[in-house]
Amino acid sequence: MNKRLTLLSTALIAGSLAGCGINSVPTAEEEVNAAWGNVEAEYQRRNDLIGNLVESVKGAANSEEEILTQITEARASATSANLSPDQLDDPEAVRAYAQAQGQLSNARSLLGTVIMERYPELQSQQRFADLMVQLEGTENSILVARRDYNDAVRNYNTTIRTFPDAIGAKVIHGAEPKVPFEAAAGADEAVEVDFGA
């Protein structure tokens, strides 16, 4: 009888601990970290493509060195901006990373506008057109990766705040909410294109 009571109490303790976030909190945190890794991979892919795009444009439009320099500097800034999974609960670090990436998006938009305004002959070059299509696809992949990251953050933040997982989240793991990826300042404004120049 004593043995049954011991087994029953052990099962009850194990069951109550399993529902207290011992496994669900680290699982949710790993999902956030993996989703963030996907965001970084998409940004790296874009940075690599932009390097190729800049080289292609340099060969066809040497006179636009100022714009290419601006894009190269924006790329360097975006490439040097780092955000580790440990910083995902720091709103300022996430904001700084997003801002560096936003500068590259703005510079890329400027390049596309200038090329369309001043160098229509470049549009006929298949290599340039292919890179632009790849870049657009990458921008879409970045959007999806950011959305997946934000979903993982929402799931993690919900897990650490809801009962019974909140017990293990605070007591065992010391969990802090992660910061979702936010749009860069001015992202809600349309890019102005002027073909009159």
Tab-separated table of N, CA, C and O in Angstrom, residues 108-195:
chain	number	residue	atom	x	y	z
A	108	ARG	N	18.285	50.806	-51.273
A	108	ARG	CA	17.937	49.965	-52.410
A	108	ARG	C	16.803	50.586	-53.212
A	108	ARG	O	16.824	50.602	-54.438
A	109	SER	N	15.808	51.148	-52.553
A	109	SER	CA	14.700	51.814	-53.242
A	109	SER	C	15.207	53.005	-54.032
A	109	SER	O	14.766	53.248	-55.160
A	110	LEU	N	16.135	53.765	-53.445
A	110	LEU	CA	16.706	54.909	-54.133
A	110	LEU	C	17.427	54.466	-55.395
A	110	LEU	O	17.283	55.087	-56.451
A	111	LEU	N	18.175	53.387	-55.313
A	111	LEU	CA	18.887	52.876	-56.485
A	111	LEU	C	17.903	52.526	-57.588
A	111	LEU	O	18.087	52.898	-58.738
A	112	GLY	N	16.855	51.803	-57.241
A	112	GLY	CA	15.860	51.414	-58.244
A	112	GLY	C	15.224	52.619	-58.897
A	112	GLY	O	15.048	52.666	-60.121
A	113	THR	N	14.903	53.647	-58.120
A	113	THR	CA	14.284	54.854	-58.650
A	113	THR	C	15.233	55.581	-59.596
A	113	THR	O	14.850	55.978	-60.695
A	114	VAL	N	16.475	55.757	-59.176
A	114	VAL	CA	17.445	56.476	-60.004
A	114	VAL	C	17.695	55.726	-61.298
A	114	VAL	O	17.765	56.334	-62.375
A	115	ILE	N	17.812	54.431	-61.211
A	115	ILE	CA	18.068	53.651	-62.424
A	115	ILE	C	16.895	53.780	-63.385
A	115	ILE	O	17.076	53.971	-64.589
A	116	MET	N	15.681	53.710	-62.856
A	116	MET	CA	14.507	53.824	-63.728
A	116	MET	C	14.404	55.229	-64.325
A	116	MET	O	13.990	55.392	-65.468
A	117	GLU	N	14.794	56.247	-63.567
A	117	GLU	CA	14.699	57.622	-64.054
A	117	GLU	C	15.793	57.958	-65.065
A	117	GLU	O	15.541	58.591	-66.075
A	118	ARG	N	16.999	57.529	-64.797
A	118	ARG	CA	18.142	58.007	-65.576
A	118	ARG	C	18.763	56.978	-66.506
A	118	ARG	O	19.496	57.335	-67.415
A	119	TYR	N	18.526	55.712	-66.262
A	119	TYR	CA	19.206	54.691	-67.050
A	119	TYR	C	18.235	53.619	-67.533
A	119	TYR	O	18.350	52.457	-67.159
A	120	PRO	N	17.283	53.993	-68.393
A	120	PRO	CA	16.327	52.979	-68.855
A	120	PRO	C	16.992	51.844	-69.628
A	120	PRO	O	16.469	50.740	-69.695
A	121	GLU	N	18.169	52.116	-70.194
A	121	GLU	CA	18.847	51.050	-70.946
A	121	GLU	C	19.284	49.902	-70.040
A	121	GLU	O	19.434	48.769	-70.495
A	122	LEU	N	19.452	50.163	-68.746
A	122	LEU	CA	19.853	49.096	-67.828
A	122	LEU	C	18.743	48.078	-67.631
A	122	LEU	O	19.007	46.931	-67.299
A	123	GLN	N	17.507	48.497	-67.836
A	123	GLN	CA	16.387	47.584	-67.639
A	123	GLN	C	16.432	46.441	-68.641
A	123	GLN	O	15.856	45.384	-68.392
A	124	SER	N	17.085	46.635	-69.757
A	124	SER	CA	17.132	45.588	-70.772
A	124	SER	C	18.202	44.540	-70.484
A	124	SER	O	18.232	43.504	-71.122
A	125	GLN	N	19.056	44.805	-69.560
A	125	GLN	CA	20.118	43.839	-69.261
A	125	GLN	C	19.543	42.712	-68.415
A	125	GLN	O	19.096	42.918	-67.287
A	126	GLN	N	19.555	41.526	-68.949
A	126	GLN	CA	18.931	40.376	-68.294
A	126	GLN	C	19.529	40.087	-66.920
A	126	GLN	O	18.801	39.773	-65.982
A	127	ARG	N	20.821	40.217	-66.798
A	127	ARG	CA	21.461	39.937	-65.510
A	127	ARG	C	20.949	40.873	-64.425
A	127	ARG	O	20.636	40.445	-63.307
A	128	PHE	N	20.850	42.158	-64.769
A	128	PHE	CA	20.340	43.132	-63.810
A	128	PHE	C	18.885	42.822	-63.467
A	128	PHE	O	18.494	42.849	-62.297
A	129	ALA	N	18.098	42.522	-64.474
A	129	ALA	CA	16.677	42.214	-64.244
A	129	ALA	C	16.528	40.983	-63.363
A	129	ALA	O	15.679	40.959	-62.458
A	130	ASP	N	17.342	39.981	-63.607
A	130	ASP	CA	17.267	38.767	-62.779
A	130	ASP	C	17.604	39.061	-61.326
A	130	ASP	O	16.949	38.557	-60.414
A	131	LEU	N	18.628	39.867	-61.107
A	131	LEU	CA	18.989	40.220	-59.740
A	131	LEU	C	17.880	41.014	-59.054
A	131	LEU	O	17.602	40.818	-57.877
A	132	MET	N	17.233	41.903	-59.795
A	132	MET	CA	16.125	42.667	-59.216
A	132	MET	C	14.976	41.736	-58.824
A	132	MET	O	14.366	41.912	-57.767
A	133	VAL	N	14.685	40.742	-59.652
A	133	VAL	CA	13.631	39.773	-59.325
A	133	VAL	C	14.013	38.971	-58.089
A	133	VAL	O	13.195	38.755	-57.184
A	134	GLN	N	15.274	38.547	-58.026
A	134	GLN	CA	15.739	37.815	-56.848
A	134	GLN	C	15.666	38.681	-55.593
A	134	GLN	O	15.291	38.214	-54.519
A	135	LEU	N	16.007	39.947	-55.751
A	135	LEU	CA	15.960	40.859	-54.617
A	135	LEU	C	14.524	41.059	-54.134
A	135	LEU	O	14.263	41.057	-52.933
A	136	GLU	N	13.611	41.196	-55.063
A	136	GLU	CA	12.197	41.324	-54.688
A	136	GLU	C	11.718	40.070	-53.966
A	136	GLU	O	11.031	40.149	-52.948
A	137	GLY	N	12.100	38.908	-54.483
A	137	GLY	CA	11.746	37.651	-53.817
A	137	GLY	C	12.338	37.565	-52.418
A	137	GLY	O	11.694	37.088	-51.481
A	138	THR	N	13.565	38.057	-52.280
A	138	THR	CA	14.209	38.057	-50.965
A	138	THR	C	13.487	38.985	-50.011
A	138	THR	O	13.302	38.659	-48.833
A	139	GLU	N	13.073	40.152	-50.485
A	139	GLU	CA	12.316	41.072	-49.636
A	139	GLU	C	11.028	40.399	-49.154
A	139	GLU	O	10.638	40.548	-47.993
A	140	ASN	N	10.380	39.651	-50.037
A	140	ASN	CA	9.175	38.920	-49.630
A	140	ASN	C	9.507	37.832	-48.608
A	140	ASN	O	8.752	37.617	-47.659
A	141	SER	N	10.634	37.160	-48.796
A	141	SER	CA	11.063	36.135	-47.835
A	141	SER	C	11.371	36.758	-46.482
A	141	SER	O	11.082	36.168	-45.436
A	142	ILE	N	11.956	37.959	-46.489
A	142	ILE	CA	12.235	38.667	-45.236
A	142	ILE	C	10.927	38.979	-44.521
A	142	ILE	O	10.809	38.800	-43.312
A	143	LEU	N	9.935	39.424	-45.290
A	143	LEU	CA	8.630	39.722	-44.706
A	143	LEU	C	8.041	38.490	-44.025
A	143	LEU	O	7.565	38.559	-42.893
A	144	VAL	N	8.111	37.350	-44.703
A	144	VAL	CA	7.589	36.104	-44.130
A	144	VAL	C	8.385	35.695	-42.897
A	144	VAL	O	7.818	35.307	-41.870
A	145	ALA	N	9.715	35.815	-42.968
A	145	ALA	CA	10.559	35.444	-41.820
A	145	ALA	C	10.276	36.335	-40.622
A	145	ALA	O	10.208	35.858	-39.483
A	146	ARG	N	10.069	37.638	-40.868
A	146	ARG	CA	9.731	38.540	-39.765
A	146	ARG	C	8.381	38.177	-39.160
A	146	ARG	O	8.216	38.196	-37.942
A	147	ARG	N	7.420	37.861	-40.020
A	147	ARG	CA	6.095	37.485	-39.523
A	147	ARG	C	6.174	36.201	-38.701
A	147	ARG	O	5.572	36.098	-37.637
A	148	ASP	N	6.951	35.217	-39.187
A	148	ASP	CA	7.120	33.969	-38.430
A	148	ASP	C	7.800	34.234	-37.085
A	148	ASP	O	7.442	33.633	-36.067
A	149	TYR	N	8.796	35.120	-37.089
A	149	TYR	CA	9.468	35.484	-35.841
A	149	TYR	C	8.472	36.116	-34.871
A	149	TYR	O	8.422	35.758	-33.693
A	150	ASN	N	7.688	37.058	-35.359
A	150	ASN	CA	6.708	37.713	-34.490
A	150	ASN	C	5.684	36.716	-33.949
A	150	ASN	O	5.257	36.825	-32.798
A	151	ASP	N	5.296	35.728	-34.762
A	151	ASP	CA	4.385	34.683	-34.274
A	151	ASP	C	5.047	33.876	-33.157
A	151	ASP	O	4.415	33.557	-32.150
A	152	ALA	N	6.327	33.542	-33.341
A	152	ALA	CA	7.048	32.785	-32.312
A	152	ALA	C	7.201	33.612	-31.035
A	152	ALA	O	7.062	33.082	-29.924
A	153	VAL	N	7.447	34.912	-31.172
A	153	VAL	CA	7.549	35.797	-30.007
A	153	VAL	C	6.206	35.864	-29.284
A	153	VAL	O	6.142	35.775	-28.062
A	154	ARG	N	5.124	36.018	-30.058
A	154	ARG	CA	3.793	36.076	-29.461
A	154	ARG	C	3.496	34.788	-28.697
A	154	ARG	O	3.022	34.815	-27.553
A	155	ASN	N	3.825	33.644	-29.291
A	155	ASN	CA	3.601	32.354	-28.637
A	155	ASN	C	4.435	32.246	-27.357
A	155	ASN	O	3.927	31.832	-26.310
A	156	TYR	N	5.699	32.629	-27.430
A	156	TYR	CA	6.581	32.579	-26.258
A	156	TYR	C	6.066	33.505	-25.160
A	156	TYR	O	5.950	33.103	-23.992
A	157	ASN	N	5.773	34.755	-25.518
A	157	ASN	CA	5.303	35.720	-24.528
A	157	ASN	C	3.986	35.277	-23.899
A	157	ASN	O	3.771	35.475	-22.700
A	158	THR	N	3.121	34.657	-24.683
A	158	THR	CA	1.861	34.133	-24.141
A	158	THR	C	2.140	32.968	-23.198
A	158	THR	O	1.550	32.876	-22.115
A	159	THR	N	3.070	32.098	-23.576
A	159	THR	CA	3.412	30.941	-22.753
A	159	THR	C	3.935	31.368	-21.386
A	159	THR	O	3.516	30.820	-20.363
A	160	ILE	N	4.830	32.347	-21.360
A	160	ILE	CA	5.424	32.727	-20.072
A	160	ILE	C	4.473	33.556	-19.210
A	160	ILE	O	4.761	33.784	-18.044
A	161	ARG	N	3.361	33.992	-19.782
A	161	ARG	CA	2.424	34.814	-19.014
A	161	ARG	C	1.164	34.066	-18.590
A	161	ARG	O	0.362	34.614	-17.839
A	162	THR	N	0.952	32.852	-19.102
A	162	THR	CA	-0.288	32.144	-18.807
A	162	THR	C	-0.048	31.000	-17.831
A	162	THR	O	1.014	30.375	-17.825
A	163	PHE	N	-1.063	30.741	-17.018
A	163	PHE	CA	-1.018	29.675	-16.028
A	163	PHE	C	-1.209	28.343	-16.721
A	163	PHE	O	-2.005	28.253	-17.642
A	164	PRO	N	-0.546	27.305	-16.372
A	164	PRO	CA	0.423	27.127	-15.300
A	164	PRO	C	1.869	27.367	-15.738
A	164	PRO	O	2.775	27.337	-14.920
A	165	ASP	N	2.093	27.612	-17.056
A	165	ASP	CA	3.462	27.786	-17.547
A	165	ASP	C	4.170	28.971	-16.913
A	165	ASP	O	5.402	28.982	-16.797
A	166	ALA	N	3.408	29.973	-16.502
A	166	ALA	CA	4.010	31.171	-15.902
A	166	ALA	C	4.793	30.835	-14.633
A	166	ALA	O	5.786	31.495	-14.315
A	167	ILE	N	4.378	29.805	-13.928
A	167	ILE	CA	5.079	29.401	-12.697
A	167	ILE	C	6.509	28.987	-13.022
A	167	ILE	O	7.472	29.509	-12.474
A	168	GLY	N	6.639	28.036	-13.936
A	168	GLY	CA	7.972	27.573	-14.327
A	168	GLY	C	8.763	28.644	-15.047
A	168	GLY	O	9.984	28.729	-14.907
A	169	ALA	N	8.063	29.489	-15.822
A	169	ALA	CA	8.739	30.544	-16.575
A	169	ALA	C	9.463	31.496	-15.637
A	169	ALA	O	10.613	31.863	-15.887
A	170	LYS	N	8.819	31.893	-14.555
A	170	LYS	CA	9.417	32.848	-13.624
A	170	LYS	C	10.343	32.172	-12.615
A	170	LYS	O	11.461	32.605	-12.402
A	171	VAL	N	9.860	31.088	-12.006
A	171	VAL	CA	10.596	30.449	-10.917
A	171	VAL	C	11.811	29.684	-11.424
A	171	VAL	O	12.907	29.814	-10.890
A	172	ILE	N	11.627	28.887	-12.459
A	172	ILE	CA	12.703	27.998	-12.928
A	172	ILE	C	13.574	28.662	-13.993
A	172	ILE	O	14.795	28.618	-13.933
A	173	HIS	N	12.923	29.302	-14.983
A	173	HIS	CA	13.667	29.807	-16.132
A	173	HIS	C	13.997	31.295	-16.058
A	173	HIS	O	14.831	31.770	-16.830
A	174	GLY	N	13.346	32.039	-15.183
A	174	GLY	CA	13.575	33.496	-15.127
A	174	GLY	C	13.267	34.159	-16.454
A	174	GLY	O	13.965	35.076	-16.884
A	175	ALA	N	12.230	33.694	-17.124
A	175	ALA	CA	11.903	34.136	-18.486
A	175	ALA	C	11.464	35.595	-18.527
A	175	ALA	O	10.753	36.069	-17.655
A	176	GLU	N	11.937	36.286	-19.538
A	176	GLU	CA	11.540	37.667	-19.818
A	176	GLU	C	10.875	37.694	-21.187
A	176	GLU	O	11.252	36.930	-22.076
A	177	PRO	N	9.924	38.600	-21.408
A	177	PRO	CA	9.273	38.690	-22.718
A	177	PRO	C	10.282	39.050	-23.812
A	177	PRO	O	11.215	39.816	-23.572
A	178	LYS	N	10.081	38.488	-24.987
A	178	LYS	CA	10.908	38.810	-26.154
A	178	LYS	C	10.271	39.990	-26.882
A	178	LYS	O	9.075	40.254	-26.762
A	179	VAL	N	11.081	40.695	-27.668
A	179	VAL	CA	10.611	41.878	-28.375
A	179	VAL	C	10.261	41.500	-29.810
A	179	VAL	O	11.101	40.947	-30.522
A	180	PRO	N	9.034	41.817	-30.246
A	180	PRO	CA	8.686	41.535	-31.640
A	180	PRO	C	9.390	42.507	-32.589
A	180	PRO	O	9.824	43.582	-32.186
A	181	PHE	N	9.489	42.114	-33.827
A	181	PHE	CA	10.107	42.944	-34.852
A	181	PHE	C	9.081	43.986	-35.263
A	181	PHE	O	7.959	43.665	-35.604
A	182	GLU	N	9.476	45.257	-35.230
A	182	GLU	CA	8.572	46.331	-35.604
A	182	GLU	C	9.038	46.963	-36.909
A	182	GLU	O	10.213	46.919	-37.252
A	183	ALA	N	8.107	47.589	-37.604
A	183	ALA	CA	8.441	48.268	-38.849
A	183	ALA	C	9.363	49.443	-38.564
A	183	ALA	O	9.281	50.079	-37.514
A	184	ALA	N	10.238	49.725	-39.508
A	184	ALA	CA	11.149	50.866	-39.374
A	184	ALA	C	10.352	52.161	-39.452
A	184	ALA	O	9.284	52.211	-40.059
A	185	ALA	N	10.880	53.205	-38.840
A	185	ALA	CA	10.215	54.512	-38.877
A	185	ALA	C	10.036	54.945	-40.329
A	185	ALA	O	10.954	54.856	-41.131
A	186	GLY	N	8.846	55.393	-40.664
A	186	GLY	CA	8.550	55.847	-42.016
A	186	GLY	C	8.154	54.746	-42.969
A	186	GLY	O	7.881	54.999	-44.143
A	187	ALA	N	8.094	53.497	-42.489
A	187	ALA	CA	7.738	52.381	-43.364
A	187	ALA	C	6.292	52.463	-43.819
A	187	ALA	O	5.924	51.869	-44.834
A	188	ASP	N	5.469	53.225	-43.098
A	188	ASP	CA	4.070	53.348	-43.471
A	188	ASP	C	3.838	54.397	-44.560
A	188	ASP	O	2.737	54.553	-45.064
A	189	GLU	N	4.886	55.096	-44.951
A	189	GLU	CA	4.770	56.119	-45.987
A	189	GLU	C	5.195	55.533	-47.330
A	189	GLU	O	6.175	54.806	-47.424
A	190	ALA	N	4.443	55.885	-48.363
A	190	ALA	CA	4.755	55.387	-49.715
A	190	ALA	C	6.042	56.020	-50.218
A	190	ALA	O	6.333	57.188	-49.944
A	191	VAL	N	6.816	55.224	-50.958
A	191	VAL	CA	8.033	55.736	-51.583
A	191	VAL	C	7.635	56.641	-52.738
A	191	VAL	O	6.804	56.271	-53.561
A	192	GLU	N	8.196	57.838	-52.780
A	192	GLU	CA	7.851	58.785	-53.824
A	192	GLU	C	8.764	58.564	-55.027
A	192	GLU	O	9.989	58.607	-54.919
A	193	VAL	N	8.161	58.339	-56.179
A	193	VAL	CA	8.900	58.137	-57.419
A	193	VAL	C	8.563	59.292	-58.341
A	193	VAL	O	7.388	59.589	-58.591
A	194	ASP	N	9.609	59.967	-58.864
A	194	ASP	CA	9.416	61.103	-59.753
A	194	ASP	C	10.139	60.838	-61.048
A	194	ASP	O	11.373	60.782	-61.091
A	195	PHE	N	9.377	60.676	-62.139
A	195	PHE	CA	9.984	60.421	-63.438
A	195	PHE	C	10.232	61.715	-64.224
A	195	PHE	O	10.679	61.681	-65.351
